[in-house]
Amino acid sequence: MTNDEIIKEIVERLKKVPEVKKIIVFGSRARGDYSEESDIDLLVIGDFEGKIVWRRYHLLLNLIDLHEKIDIDIFPLREDELIELVDSGSSFWKEVIHSGSVVYGT
C-alpha cells in the first residue's frame, strides 16, 4: 500500500465514527519525508464530550485495526481542547496546525 492508500483507508474507517469531524495528518507523512518505518501521526478532532482521552484513543485505534501492521499515533481532541493547547503557547500543537494536512472535514 502507498502512503496515500494507507491514509485513505484510515480515514474511511475513522469517518464512520459520528463524533469525528476532522482528521489532520502531520509529521513526516504530511511533509512527505517519511520512510517505510515511519509512523502515521493523526490529529482527530471531534465531539468527544464525556469521553476521557484514553477511551477516545482506544475507540479510534481499535476501529482502524491496522495498528499491528502500521505504527499509528492518534491524538483525539475536542476543538476546544485543541484551541486551549494552541493558546497555551504549545509549539508542538502550533506546528501541527501550521504544517498538518487536513484529510477529512473542514
Coordinates of C-alpha atoms in Angstrom, one line a residue:
M1 CA 0.0 0.0 0.0
T2 CA 1.2 3.5 -0.8
N3 CA 1.1 6.3 1.8
D4 CA -2.0 7.8 0.2
E5 CA -3.8 4.4 0.2
I6 CA -3.0 3.8 3.8
I7 CA -4.2 7.2 4.9
K8 CA -7.3 6.9 2.7
E9 CA -8.1 3.5 4.4
I10 CA -7.7 5.0 7.8
V11 CA -9.9 8.0 7.0
E12 CA -12.6 5.7 5.6
R13 CA -12.7 3.8 8.9
L14 CA -12.5 6.8 11.2
K15 CA -15.2 8.8 9.4
K16 CA -17.7 6.1 10.4
V17 CA -17.5 7.4 14.0
P18 CA -20.2 10.1 14.2
E19 CA -18.1 12.1 16.7
V20 CA -15.2 12.5 14.2
K21 CA -15.4 15.9 12.5
K22 CA -11.9 16.5 11.2
I23 CA -8.7 14.4 10.6
I24 CA -5.3 16.0 10.2
V25 CA -2.2 14.1 9.2
F26 CA 1.0 15.6 10.5
G27 CA 4.7 14.8 10.8
S28 CA 6.8 13.1 8.2
R29 CA 3.8 11.6 6.4
A30 CA 2.3 15.1 5.9
R31 CA 5.7 16.6 4.9
G32 CA 6.5 13.7 2.5
D33 CA 9.9 12.9 4.1
Y34 CA 8.8 9.6 5.6
S35 CA 10.3 6.1 5.3
E36 CA 8.6 2.7 5.3
E37 CA 9.3 2.6 9.1
S38 CA 7.7 6.0 9.8
D39 CA 4.6 6.2 11.9
I40 CA 1.4 7.9 10.9
D41 CA 0.6 10.9 13.1
L42 CA -3.1 11.8 13.2
L43 CA -4.9 14.6 15.0
V44 CA -8.6 13.6 15.2
I45 CA -10.9 16.5 16.1
G46 CA -14.4 15.5 17.2
D47 CA -17.3 15.9 19.6
F48 CA -15.9 13.6 22.3
E49 CA -17.8 15.2 25.1
G50 CA -17.9 13.0 28.2
K51 CA -15.2 10.6 26.9
I52 CA -11.8 10.7 28.6
V53 CA -8.8 10.8 26.2
W54 CA -7.6 7.2 26.6
R55 CA -11.1 5.9 25.8
R56 CA -11.2 8.1 22.7
Y57 CA -7.8 6.8 21.8
H58 CA -8.7 3.1 22.2
L59 CA -12.0 3.5 20.4
L60 CA -10.4 5.0 17.3
L61 CA -7.3 2.8 17.3
N62 CA -9.4 -0.4 17.5
L63 CA -11.6 0.9 14.7
I64 CA -8.7 1.5 12.5
D65 CA -7.5 -2.1 13.1
L66 CA -4.2 -1.5 11.2
H67 CA -2.1 -0.6 14.2
E68 CA -0.5 -4.1 14.3
K69 CA 0.8 -3.6 10.7
I70 CA 1.5 0.2 10.9
D71 CA 2.6 2.4 13.7
I72 CA -0.2 4.9 14.2
D73 CA -0.2 7.7 16.7
I74 CA -3.7 9.2 17.3
F75 CA -4.4 12.4 19.2
P76 CA -8.2 12.6 19.7
L77 CA -9.2 16.0 20.9
R78 CA -12.3 18.2 21.0
E79 CA -11.9 21.5 19.2
D80 CA -12.0 23.5 22.5
E81 CA -9.1 21.3 23.9
L82 CA -7.0 22.0 20.8
I83 CA -7.6 25.7 21.0
E84 CA -6.6 25.7 24.6
L85 CA -3.4 23.8 23.8
V86 CA -2.5 26.2 21.0
D87 CA -3.4 29.3 23.1
S88 CA -1.2 28.0 25.9
G89 CA 1.7 28.5 23.7
S90 CA 2.5 24.9 22.8
S91 CA 4.9 25.0 19.9
F92 CA 4.1 21.3 19.1
W93 CA 0.4 22.0 18.5
K94 CA 1.0 25.2 16.7
E95 CA 3.3 23.2 14.3
V96 CA 0.6 20.5 13.9
I97 CA -1.9 23.2 12.9
H98 CA 0.5 25.0 10.6
S99 CA 2.1 22.1 8.8
G100 CA -0.6 19.4 9.1
S101 CA -2.7 18.3 6.1
V102 CA -6.5 18.1 6.5
V103 CA -7.6 14.7 5.0
Y104 CA -11.2 14.8 6.3
G105 CA -13.6 17.6 7.3
T106 CA -13.2 21.3 7.1

